[in-house]
PDB file of C-alpha atoms in Angstrom:
ATOM      1  CA  UNK A   1     -43.703  -7.772 -61.850  1.00 93.00           C
ATOM      2  CA  UNK A   2     -42.316 -11.293 -60.845  1.00 96.00           C
ATOM      3  CA  UNK A   3     -38.766 -11.333 -61.999  1.00 97.00           C
ATOM      4  CA  UNK A   4     -35.900 -13.925 -62.472  1.00 98.00           C
ATOM      5  CA  UNK A   5     -33.131 -13.381 -59.724  1.00 98.00           C
ATOM      6  CA  UNK A   6     -29.485 -13.287 -60.792  1.00 98.00           C
ATOM      7  CA  UNK A   7     -28.565 -16.428 -58.925  1.00 97.00           C
ATOM      8  CA  UNK A   8     -31.193 -18.602 -60.671  1.00 98.00           C
ATOM      9  CA  UNK A   9     -30.208 -16.848 -63.999  1.00 98.00           C
ATOM     10  CA  UNK A  10     -26.559 -17.996 -63.281  1.00 97.00           C
ATOM     11  CA  UNK A  11     -27.839 -21.612 -62.816  1.00 98.00           C
ATOM     12  CA  UNK A  12     -29.770 -21.645 -65.873  1.00 98.00           C
ATOM     13  CA  UNK A  13     -26.824 -20.339 -67.715  1.00 97.00           C
ATOM     14  CA  UNK A  14     -24.559 -22.920 -66.303  1.00 97.00           C
ATOM     15  CA  UNK A  15     -27.070 -25.816 -67.406  1.00 98.00           C
ATOM     16  CA  UNK A  16     -27.468 -24.381 -70.865  1.00 98.00           C
ATOM     17  CA  UNK A  17     -23.711 -23.968 -71.314  1.00 96.00           C
ATOM     18  CA  UNK A  18     -22.993 -27.516 -70.695  1.00 97.00           C
ATOM     19  CA  UNK A  19     -26.165 -29.363 -72.050  1.00 97.00           C
ATOM     20  CA  UNK A  20     -27.378 -26.986 -75.025  1.00 96.00           C
ATOM     21  CA  UNK A  21     -25.452 -28.348 -78.095  1.00 94.00           C
ATOM     22  CA  UNK A  22     -24.218 -31.208 -75.997  1.00 95.00           C
ATOM     23  CA  UNK A  23     -23.534 -34.585 -77.992  1.00 95.00           C
ATOM     24  CA  UNK A  24     -26.363 -36.930 -77.973  1.00 96.00           C
ATOM     25  CA  UNK A  25     -29.839 -37.271 -79.559  1.00 96.00           C
ATOM     26  CA  UNK A  26     -31.457 -34.436 -77.597  1.00 97.00           C
ATOM     27  CA  UNK A  27     -29.701 -31.665 -75.982  1.00 97.00           C
ATOM     28  CA  UNK A  28     -31.346 -29.041 -73.701  1.00 97.00           C
ATOM     29  CA  UNK A  29     -32.786 -26.016 -75.320  1.00 97.00           C
ATOM     30  CA  UNK A  30     -33.125 -22.400 -73.779  1.00 97.00           C
ATOM     31  CA  UNK A  31     -36.873 -22.710 -73.981  1.00 96.00           C
ATOM     32  CA  UNK A  32     -36.834 -25.771 -71.730  1.00 97.00           C
ATOM     33  CA  UNK A  33     -35.272 -24.008 -68.818  1.00 98.00           C
ATOM     34  CA  UNK A  34     -37.540 -21.719 -67.148  1.00 97.00           C
ATOM     35  CA  UNK A  35     -37.839 -19.544 -64.087  1.00 98.00           C
ATOM     36  CA  UNK A  36     -40.811 -17.115 -64.048  1.00 97.00           C
ATOM     37  CA  UNK A  37     -44.388 -18.569 -64.695  1.00 93.00           C
ATOM     38  CA  UNK A  38     -46.254 -17.429 -67.668  1.00 90.00           C
ATOM     39  CA  UNK A  39     -48.493 -14.346 -67.151  1.00 88.00           C
ATOM     40  CA  UNK A  40     -51.444 -16.446 -65.958  1.00 89.00           C
ATOM     41  CA  UNK A  41     -49.464 -18.331 -63.417  1.00 92.00           C
ATOM     42  CA  UNK A  42     -50.625 -17.792 -59.962  1.00 95.00           C
ATOM     43  CA  UNK A  43     -49.147 -19.183 -56.715  1.00 96.00           C
ATOM     44  CA  UNK A  44     -46.030 -21.396 -56.113  1.00 97.00           C
ATOM     45  CA  UNK A  45     -42.499 -20.624 -56.362  1.00 98.00           C
ATOM     46  CA  UNK A  46     -42.402 -19.571 -59.897  1.00 98.00           C
ATOM     47  CA  UNK A  47     -44.204 -16.501 -58.562  1.00 98.00           C
ATOM     48  CA  UNK A  48     -43.011 -13.348 -56.575  1.00 97.00           C
ATOM     49  CA  UNK A  49     -44.925 -11.399 -54.289  1.00 97.00           C
ATOM     50  CA  UNK A  50     -47.338  -9.793 -56.871  1.00 96.00           C
ATOM     51  CA  UNK A  51     -48.589 -13.237 -57.860  1.00 96.00           C
ATOM     52  CA  UNK A  52     -48.686 -15.354 -54.733  1.00 97.00           C
ATOM     53  CA  UNK A  53     -52.372 -16.275 -53.554  1.00 97.00           C
ATOM     54  CA  UNK A  54     -53.828 -16.569 -50.126  1.00 97.00           C
ATOM     55  CA  UNK A  55     -52.234 -19.240 -48.196  1.00 97.00           C
ATOM     56  CA  UNK A  56     -49.830 -19.983 -50.828  1.00 98.00           C
ATOM     57  CA  UNK A  57     -47.863 -22.976 -49.891  1.00 98.00           C
ATOM     58  CA  UNK A  58     -44.699 -21.493 -51.157  1.00 98.00           C
ATOM     59  CA  UNK A  59     -45.018 -18.682 -48.456  1.00 98.00           C
ATOM     60  CA  UNK A  60     -46.772 -20.125 -45.449  1.00 98.00           C
ATOM     61  CA  UNK A  61     -45.195 -23.443 -44.773  1.00 97.00           C
ATOM     62  CA  UNK A  62     -41.769 -22.406 -43.881  1.00 98.00           C
ATOM     63  CA  UNK A  63     -40.384 -19.289 -42.159  1.00 98.00           C
ATOM     64  CA  UNK A  64     -37.709 -19.412 -44.826  1.00 98.00           C
ATOM     65  CA  UNK A  65     -40.215 -18.611 -47.405  1.00 98.00           C
ATOM     66  CA  UNK A  66     -42.075 -16.034 -45.310  1.00 98.00           C
ATOM     67  CA  UNK A  67     -38.785 -14.099 -44.599  1.00 97.00           C
ATOM     68  CA  UNK A  68     -37.612 -14.396 -48.076  1.00 98.00           C
ATOM     69  CA  UNK A  69     -40.719 -13.177 -50.006  1.00 98.00           C
ATOM     70  CA  UNK A  70     -39.851 -10.646 -52.589  1.00 98.00           C
ATOM     71  CA  UNK A  71     -40.900  -9.991 -56.350  1.00 98.00           C
ATOM     72  CA  UNK A  72     -38.307 -12.887 -57.152  1.00 98.00           C
ATOM     73  CA  UNK A  73     -39.313 -16.145 -58.504  1.00 98.00           C
ATOM     74  CA  UNK A  74     -37.818 -19.041 -56.702  1.00 98.00           C
ATOM     75  CA  UNK A  75     -38.054 -22.116 -58.945  1.00 98.00           C
ATOM     76  CA  UNK A  76     -36.314 -23.642 -62.011  1.00 98.00           C
ATOM     77  CA  UNK A  77     -37.892 -25.853 -64.484  1.00 98.00           C
ATOM     78  CA  UNK A  78     -35.521 -28.233 -66.426  1.00 98.00           C
ATOM     79  CA  UNK A  79     -36.766 -29.915 -69.556  1.00 98.00           C
ATOM     80  CA  UNK A  80     -35.996 -33.095 -71.427  1.00 97.00           C
ATOM     81  CA  UNK A  81     -32.586 -33.990 -72.567  1.00 98.00           C
ATOM     82  CA  UNK A  82     -30.361 -37.050 -73.586  1.00 98.00           C
ATOM     83  CA  UNK A  83     -26.842 -36.508 -73.975  1.00 97.00           C
ATOM     84  CA  UNK A  84     -23.878 -38.721 -74.300  1.00 96.00           C
ATOM     85  CA  UNK A  85     -20.741 -38.290 -71.920  1.00 93.00           C
ATOM     86  CA  UNK A  86     -18.551 -40.518 -69.978  1.00 85.00           C
ATOM     87  CA  UNK A  87     -19.504 -43.470 -72.356  1.00 90.00           C
ATOM     88  CA  UNK A  88     -23.245 -43.586 -71.282  1.00 94.00           C
ATOM     89  CA  UNK A  89     -26.483 -41.671 -71.807  1.00 96.00           C
ATOM     90  CA  UNK A  90     -27.375 -38.864 -69.493  1.00 97.00           C
ATOM     91  CA  UNK A  91     -31.044 -38.127 -69.415  1.00 98.00           C
ATOM     92  CA  UNK A  92     -33.571 -35.800 -67.444  1.00 98.00           C
ATOM     93  CA  UNK A  93     -34.731 -38.838 -65.349  1.00 98.00           C
ATOM     94  CA  UNK A  94     -31.172 -39.903 -64.362  1.00 98.00           C
ATOM     95  CA  UNK A  95     -30.351 -36.112 -63.548  1.00 98.00           C
ATOM     96  CA  UNK A  96     -33.448 -35.954 -61.389  1.00 98.00           C
ATOM     97  CA  UNK A  97     -32.877 -39.070 -59.573  1.00 98.00           C
ATOM     98  CA  UNK A  98     -29.224 -38.068 -58.999  1.00 98.00           C
ATOM     99  CA  UNK A  99     -30.377 -34.610 -57.520  1.00 98.00           C
ATOM    100  CA  UNK A 100     -33.005 -36.305 -55.359  1.00 98.00           C
ATOM    101  CA  UNK A 101     -30.463 -38.549 -53.935  1.00 97.00           C
ATOM    102  CA  UNK A 102     -28.212 -35.661 -53.054  1.00 97.00           C
ATOM    103  CA  UNK A 103     -30.955 -33.879 -51.192  1.00 97.00           C
ATOM    104  CA  UNK A 104     -32.129 -36.986 -49.406  1.00 97.00           C
ATOM    105  CA  UNK A 105     -28.497 -37.383 -48.314  1.00 97.00           C
ATOM    106  CA  UNK A 106     -28.560 -33.736 -47.160  1.00 97.00           C
ATOM    107  CA  UNK A 107     -25.517 -32.887 -48.935  1.00 96.00           C
ATOM    108  CA  UNK A 108     -24.206 -29.130 -47.991  1.00 95.00           C
ATOM    109  CA  UNK A 109     -24.970 -27.724 -51.443  1.00 96.00           C
ATOM    110  CA  UNK A 110     -28.753 -28.987 -51.498  1.00 97.00           C
ATOM    111  CA  UNK A 111     -29.968 -27.220 -48.266  1.00 97.00           C
ATOM    112  CA  UNK A 112     -31.645 -24.416 -50.094  1.00 98.00           C
ATOM    113  CA  UNK A 113     -33.827 -26.594 -52.099  1.00 98.00           C
ATOM    114  CA  UNK A 114     -37.309 -27.103 -50.696  1.00 98.00           C
ATOM    115  CA  UNK A 115     -38.542 -29.576 -53.320  1.00 98.00           C
ATOM    116  CA  UNK A 116     -37.883 -31.461 -56.477  1.00 98.00           C
ATOM    117  CA  UNK A 117     -41.128 -32.581 -58.535  1.00 98.00           C
ATOM    118  CA  UNK A 118     -39.763 -35.056 -61.090  1.00 98.00           C
ATOM    119  CA  UNK A 119     -40.375 -38.396 -62.879  1.00 98.00           C
ATOM    120  CA  UNK A 120     -37.663 -41.281 -62.425  1.00 97.00           C
ATOM    121  CA  UNK A 121     -39.132 -42.950 -65.594  1.00 96.00           C
ATOM    122  CA  UNK A 122     -41.057 -40.702 -67.677  1.00 95.00           C
ATOM    123  CA  UNK A 123     -44.170 -42.079 -66.486  1.00 96.00           C
ATOM    124  CA  UNK A 124     -44.617 -41.882 -62.631  1.00 97.00           C
ATOM    125  CA  UNK A 125     -44.390 -38.516 -61.009  1.00 98.00           C
ATOM    126  CA  UNK A 126     -42.900 -38.123 -57.558  1.00 98.00           C
ATOM    127  CA  UNK A 127     -42.065 -35.273 -55.422  1.00 98.00           C
ATOM    128  CA  UNK A 128     -39.245 -35.045 -52.818  1.00 98.00           C
ATOM    129  CA  UNK A 129     -40.185 -32.394 -50.207  1.00 98.00           C
ATOM    130  CA  UNK A 130     -37.625 -31.261 -47.630  1.00 98.00           C
ATOM    131  CA  UNK A 131     -40.466 -30.359 -45.395  1.00 97.00           C
ATOM    132  CA  UNK A 132     -42.049 -33.653 -45.725  1.00 97.00           C
ATOM    133  CA  UNK A 133     -45.460 -32.242 -46.694  1.00 96.00           C
ATOM    134  CA  UNK A 134     -46.117 -33.610 -50.216  1.00 93.00           C
ATOM    135  CA  UNK A 135     -45.277 -36.704 -52.313  1.00 93.00           C
ATOM    136  CA  UNK A 136     -47.041 -36.150 -55.786  1.00 94.00           C
ATOM    137  CA  UNK A 137     -47.049 -33.636 -58.660  1.00 95.00           C
ATOM    138  CA  UNK A 138     -49.152 -33.126 -61.889  1.00 95.00           C
ATOM    139  CA  UNK A 139     -48.429 -35.289 -65.072  1.00 96.00           C
ATOM    140  CA  UNK A 140     -46.420 -32.283 -66.816  1.00 95.00           C
ATOM    141  CA  UNK A 141     -43.536 -33.393 -64.580  1.00 97.00           C
ATOM    142  CA  UNK A 142     -43.111 -36.410 -66.838  1.00 97.00           C
ATOM    143  CA  UNK A 143     -41.259 -34.316 -69.220  1.00 96.00           C
ATOM    144  CA  UNK A 144     -39.806 -31.564 -67.018  1.00 98.00           C
ATOM    145  CA  UNK A 145     -38.325 -31.404 -63.525  1.00 98.00           C
ATOM    146  CA  UNK A 146     -39.246 -28.705 -61.075  1.00 98.00           C
ATOM    147  CA  UNK A 147     -36.833 -27.356 -58.493  1.00 98.00           C
ATOM    148  CA  UNK A 148     -38.032 -25.164 -55.593  1.00 98.00           C
ATOM    149  CA  UNK A 149     -35.702 -22.878 -53.524  1.00 98.00           C
ATOM    150  CA  UNK A 150     -36.408 -21.486 -50.146  1.00 98.00           C
ATOM    151  CA  UNK A 151     -37.052 -17.851 -50.727  1.00 98.00           C
ATOM    152  CA  UNK A 152     -34.554 -16.511 -48.182  1.00 98.00           C
ATOM    153  CA  UNK A 153     -31.776 -18.036 -50.268  1.00 98.00           C
ATOM    154  CA  UNK A 154     -32.973 -16.467 -53.427  1.00 98.00           C
ATOM    155  CA  UNK A 155     -33.265 -13.218 -51.458  1.00 98.00           C
ATOM    156  CA  UNK A 156     -29.801 -13.339 -50.098  1.00 97.00           C
ATOM    157  CA  UNK A 157     -28.370 -13.853 -53.577  1.00 97.00           C
ATOM    158  CA  UNK A 158     -26.999 -17.379 -52.663  1.00 97.00           C
ATOM    159  CA  UNK A 159     -25.177 -19.086 -55.341  1.00 97.00           C
ATOM    160  CA  UNK A 160     -27.253 -22.227 -56.316  1.00 97.00           C
ATOM    161  CA  UNK A 161     -24.703 -23.593 -58.976  1.00 97.00           C
ATOM    162  CA  UNK A 162     -22.572 -25.870 -56.886  1.00 97.00           C
ATOM    163  CA  UNK A 163     -24.866 -29.031 -56.839  1.00 97.00           C
ATOM    164  CA  UNK A 164     -25.459 -28.834 -60.584  1.00 98.00           C
ATOM    165  CA  UNK A 165     -21.676 -28.307 -61.080  1.00 97.00           C
ATOM    166  CA  UNK A 166     -21.203 -31.647 -59.278  1.00 96.00           C
ATOM    167  CA  UNK A 167     -23.795 -33.398 -61.468  1.00 97.00           C
ATOM    168  CA  UNK A 168     -22.052 -32.030 -64.777  1.00 97.00           C
ATOM    169  CA  UNK A 169     -18.660 -33.089 -63.252  1.00 95.00           C
ATOM    170  CA  UNK A 170     -20.086 -36.510 -62.403  1.00 94.00           C
ATOM    171  CA  UNK A 171     -21.270 -37.200 -66.055  1.00 95.00           C
ATOM    172  CA  UNK A 172     -17.853 -35.771 -67.507  1.00 94.00           C
ATOM    173  CA  UNK A 173     -19.230 -32.536 -68.843  1.00 95.00           C
ATOM    174  CA  UNK A 174     -17.306 -30.409 -66.404  1.00 90.00           C
ATOM    175  CA  UNK A 175     -13.672 -30.782 -65.234  1.00 76.00           C
ATOM    176  CA  UNK A 176     -13.774 -32.960 -62.115  1.00 56.00           C
ATOM    177  CA  UNK A 177     -13.583 -31.323 -58.580  1.00 52.00           C
ATOM    178  CA  UNK A 178     -12.940 -33.413 -55.664  1.00 50.00           C
ATOM    179  CA  UNK A 179     -13.222 -30.776 -52.938  1.00 55.00           C
ATOM    180  CA  UNK A 180     -16.417 -30.913 -50.949  1.00 56.00           C
ATOM    181  CA  UNK A 181     -18.629 -27.892 -50.584  1.00 58.00           C
ATOM    182  CA  UNK A 182     -17.180 -27.374 -47.022  1.00 57.00           C
ATOM    183  CA  UNK A 183     -13.600 -27.156 -48.532  1.00 55.00           C
ATOM    184  CA  UNK A 184     -14.710 -24.737 -51.057  1.00 59.00           C
ATOM    185  CA  UNK A 185     -16.407 -22.689 -48.386  1.00 63.00           C
ATOM    186  CA  UNK A 186     -13.068 -22.877 -46.211  1.00 60.00           C
ATOM    187  CA  UNK A 187     -10.980 -21.726 -49.168  1.00 57.00           C
ATOM    188  CA  UNK A 188     -13.310 -19.057 -50.067  1.00 58.00           C
ATOM    189  CA  UNK A 189     -13.123 -17.620 -46.507  1.00 59.00           C
ATOM    190  CA  UNK A 190      -9.262 -17.740 -46.422  1.00 54.00           C
ATOM    191  CA  UNK A 191      -9.420 -16.083 -50.004  1.00 51.00           C
ATOM    192  CA  UNK A 192     -11.609 -13.227 -48.510  1.00 53.00           C
ATOM    193  CA  UNK A 193      -9.918 -12.834 -45.146  1.00 54.00           C
ATOM    194  CA  UNK A 194      -6.215 -12.889 -46.139  1.00 49.00           C
ATOM    195  CA  UNK A 195      -5.991 -10.734 -49.137  1.00 47.00           C
ATOM    196  CA  UNK A 196      -2.160  -9.617 -49.307  1.00 43.00           C
ATOM    197  CA  UNK A 197      -1.888  -5.679 -48.629  1.00 40.00           C
ATOM    198  CA  UNK A 198       0.058  -5.013 -52.091  1.00 38.00           C
ATOM    199  CA  UNK A 199      -2.618  -6.470 -54.077  1.00 46.00           C
ATOM    200  CA  UNK A 200      -0.992  -9.936 -54.617  1.00 40.00           C
ATOM    201  CA  UNK A 201      -3.394 -12.717 -53.549  1.00 44.00           C
ATOM    202  CA  UNK A 202      -1.729 -16.173 -53.686  1.00 42.00           C
ATOM    203  CA  UNK A 203      -4.694 -17.620 -51.644  1.00 39.00           C
ATOM    204  CA  UNK A 204      -7.110 -16.534 -54.053  1.00 40.00           C
ATOM    205  CA  UNK A 205      -4.935 -18.114 -56.766  1.00 40.00           C
ATOM    206  CA  UNK A 206      -4.793 -21.280 -55.172  1.00 38.00           C
ATOM    207  CA  UNK A 207      -8.535 -21.443 -54.497  1.00 38.00           C
ATOM    208  CA  UNK A 208      -9.161 -20.487 -58.207  1.00 39.00           C
ATOM    209  CA  UNK A 209      -6.682 -23.282 -59.327  1.00 37.00           C
ATOM    210  CA  UNK A 210      -7.824 -25.982 -56.994  1.00 39.00           C
ATOM    211  CA  UNK A 211     -11.646 -25.310 -58.021  1.00 41.00           C
ATOM    212  CA  UNK A 212     -10.331 -25.559 -61.791  1.00 41.00           C
ATOM    213  CA  UNK A 213      -8.354 -28.692 -60.862  1.00 44.00           C
ATOM    214  CA  UNK A 214      -4.912 -27.177 -61.815  1.00 42.00           C
ATOM    215  CA  UNK A 215      -1.743 -27.150 -60.040  1.00 41.00           C
ATOM    216  CA  UNK A 216       0.627 -24.006 -59.432  1.00 41.00           C
ATOM    217  CA  UNK A 217       1.832 -24.235 -62.970  1.00 43.00           C
ATOM    218  CA  UNK A 218      -1.680 -24.053 -64.384  1.00 43.00           C
ATOM    219  CA  UNK A 219      -1.412 -27.853 -65.416  1.00 45.00           C
ATOM    220  CA  UNK A 220      -4.678 -29.953 -64.978  1.00 45.00           C
ATOM    221  CA  UNK A 221      -4.413 -32.328 -61.991  1.00 43.00           C
ATOM    222  CA  UNK A 222      -7.674 -34.223 -62.597  1.00 44.00           C
ATOM    223  CA  UNK A 223      -9.443 -32.375 -59.774  1.00 40.00           C
ATOM    224  CA  UNK A 224      -7.316 -33.875 -56.877  1.00 42.00           C
ATOM    225  CA  UNK A 225      -6.378 -31.655 -54.216  1.00 42.00           C
ATOM    226  CA  UNK A 226      -2.778 -30.637 -54.959  1.00 48.00           C
ATOM    227  CA  UNK A 227      -0.973 -30.116 -51.615  1.00 51.00           C
ATOM    228  CA  UNK A 228       2.291 -29.135 -53.190  1.00 53.00           C
ATOM    229  CA  UNK A 229       0.536 -26.129 -54.946  1.00 53.00           C
ATOM    230  CA  UNK A 230      -1.138 -25.157 -51.707  1.00 55.00           C
ATOM    231  CA  UNK A 231       2.289 -25.412 -49.954  1.00 55.00           C
ATOM    232  CA  UNK A 232       3.879 -23.276 -52.470  1.00 56.00           C
ATOM    233  CA  UNK A 233       1.280 -20.668 -52.326  1.00 58.00           C
ATOM    234  CA  UNK A 234       1.347 -20.408 -48.626  1.00 63.00           C
ATOM    235  CA  UNK A 235       5.079 -20.053 -48.770  1.00 62.00           C
ATOM    236  CA  UNK A 236       4.668 -17.060 -51.214  1.00 62.00           C
ATOM    237  CA  UNK A 237       2.077 -15.552 -48.916  1.00 64.00           C
ATOM    238  CA  UNK A 238       4.509 -15.751 -45.908  1.00 65.00           C
ATOM    239  CA  UNK A 239       7.223 -14.346 -47.972  1.00 67.00           C
ATOM    240  CA  UNK A 240       5.164 -11.422 -49.212  1.00 63.00           C
ATOM    241  CA  UNK A 241       3.990 -10.606 -45.621  1.00 64.00           C
ATOM    242  CA  UNK A 242       7.629 -10.512 -44.494  1.00 66.00           C
ATOM    243  CA  UNK A 243       8.555  -8.249 -47.305  1.00 66.00           C
ATOM    244  CA  UNK A 244       5.734  -5.814 -46.459  1.00 61.00           C
ATOM    245  CA  UNK A 245       6.639  -5.911 -42.786  1.00 61.00           C
ATOM    246  CA  UNK A 246      10.133  -4.791 -43.708  1.00 64.00           C
ATOM    247  CA  UNK A 247       8.675  -1.778 -45.648  1.00 61.00           C
ATOM    248  CA  UNK A 248       8.517   1.625 -43.980  1.00 59.00           C
ATOM    249  CA  UNK A 249       4.832   1.825 -43.580  1.00 54.00           C
ATOM    250  CA  UNK A 250       3.267   2.886 -40.376  1.00 57.00           C
ATOM    251  CA  UNK A 251      -0.246   1.354 -40.229  1.00 61.00           C
ATOM    252  CA  UNK A 252       0.450  -1.332 -42.755  1.00 58.00           C
ATOM    253  CA  UNK A 253       3.562  -2.907 -40.933  1.00 60.00           C
ATOM    254  CA  UNK A 254       1.544  -2.992 -37.800  1.00 64.00           C
ATOM    255  CA  UNK A 255      -1.195  -4.690 -39.737  1.00 63.00           C
ATOM    256  CA  UNK A 256       1.124  -7.404 -41.138  1.00 60.00           C
ATOM    257  CA  UNK A 257       2.751  -7.995 -37.691  1.00 66.00           C
ATOM    258  CA  UNK A 258      -0.827  -8.563 -36.225  1.00 65.00           C
ATOM    259  CA  UNK A 259      -1.723 -10.971 -39.044  1.00 63.00           C
ATOM    260  CA  UNK A 260       1.565 -13.019 -38.537  1.00 65.00           C
ATOM    261  CA  UNK A 261       1.022 -12.904 -34.720  1.00 67.00           C
ATOM    262  CA  UNK A 262      -2.342 -14.288 -35.015  1.00 63.00           C
ATOM    263  CA  UNK A 263      -1.442 -17.282 -37.271  1.00 65.00           C
ATOM    264  CA  UNK A 264      -0.532 -19.530 -34.316  1.00 67.00           C
ATOM    265  CA  UNK A 265      -0.244 -23.396 -35.008  1.00 69.00           C
ATOM    266  CA  UNK A 266      -3.624 -23.819 -32.964  1.00 67.00           C
ATOM    267  CA  UNK A 267      -5.575 -21.322 -35.231  1.00 66.00           C
ATOM    268  CA  UNK A 268      -4.058 -22.729 -38.473  1.00 71.00           C
ATOM    269  CA  UNK A 269      -4.899 -26.418 -37.472  1.00 68.00           C
ATOM    270  CA  UNK A 270      -8.498 -25.326 -36.418  1.00 66.00           C
ATOM    271  CA  UNK A 271      -9.058 -23.890 -39.734  1.00 66.00           C
ATOM    272  CA  UNK A 272      -8.034 -26.822 -41.839  1.00 70.00           C
ATOM    273  CA  UNK A 273     -10.885 -29.140 -42.804  1.00 67.00           C
ATOM    274  CA  UNK A 274     -10.561 -32.807 -41.600  1.00 64.00           C
ATOM    275  CA  UNK A 275     -10.262 -33.977 -45.134  1.00 62.00           C
ATOM    276  CA  UNK A 276      -7.380 -31.789 -45.694  1.00 70.00           C
ATOM    277  CA  UNK A 277      -5.766 -32.033 -42.410  1.00 68.00           C
ATOM    278  CA  UNK A 278      -4.523 -35.682 -42.784  1.00 67.00           C
ATOM    279  CA  UNK A 279      -3.043 -34.835 -46.108  1.00 70.00           C
ATOM    280  CA  UNK A 280      -1.092 -32.006 -44.492  1.00 72.00           C
ATOM    281  CA  UNK A 281       0.011 -34.363 -41.584  1.00 71.00           C
ATOM    282  CA  UNK A 282       1.226 -36.903 -43.956  1.00 69.00           C
ATOM    283  CA  UNK A 283       3.158 -34.404 -46.112  1.00 69.00           C
ATOM    284  CA  UNK A 284       4.786 -32.931 -42.881  1.00 72.00           C
ATOM    285  CA  UNK A 285       5.609 -36.421 -41.629  1.00 69.00           C
ATOM    286  CA  UNK A 286       7.237 -37.233 -45.095  1.00 68.00           C
ATOM    287  CA  UNK A 287       9.380 -33.977 -44.795  1.00 67.00           C
ATOM    288  CA  UNK A 288      10.505 -34.618 -41.261  1.00 68.00           C
ATOM    289  CA  UNK A 289      11.762 -38.149 -42.218  1.00 63.00           C
ATOM    290  CA  UNK A 290      13.622 -36.738 -45.257  1.00 58.00           C
TER     291      UNK A 290
END
């Protein structure tokens, strides 16, 4: 039977965590956020492989969908809400328009979204389609917004929450996070590849703290990139590696030396995203003058 995949359940949970019981005249109720179509539903992204129909557009129009077809549904419906945050009213139409604008701009965290069917005003129904094949939707989308995700992204288990975290941050319901999706990906890769041998993980700590908008003491920094915290954590990493290299390990010492030997200035520079590189350069220049 068609099932709700873990990554869309996580997205559903994120929205309900922050929009259900939110201040305002109309919060988002659990019954208003759906993934799997009802038992009579046939065809489309709310259906898995057991419910698709011949020539189903959610399968045949993209190689990403053909390759990703499983029993998993690949869509999310979001119902009406009107919550107060950041000194303004935030509604389903404004949310939908914001998401469409991000998709139209091809933001990095939107590229798994195939289409959004929505109403910008509660009356007119529009459809943003990444493949450019459709522009309309039925009248039910006056009171709910439909998101379709390419099936290969769902099959791969890719996290679909970053775009929606940015929305919640933009309206003040989630702590600000000024890092771009590319910067998050870079830090996550560093986190994965530079885990310290004795179990300590300064890089992991800094990724978590920067994602949460906190400095090296745990204090909030309003989501700004904290270069001082990063520098401290990298220094701690270097000290840990040096300490490990001095221990009487056979294989471990060789691994540490290999890691240190590979961390050339050129490789470090190549790994730093452009938006961070300027901050690093400015900080180094300041220290040289001092």
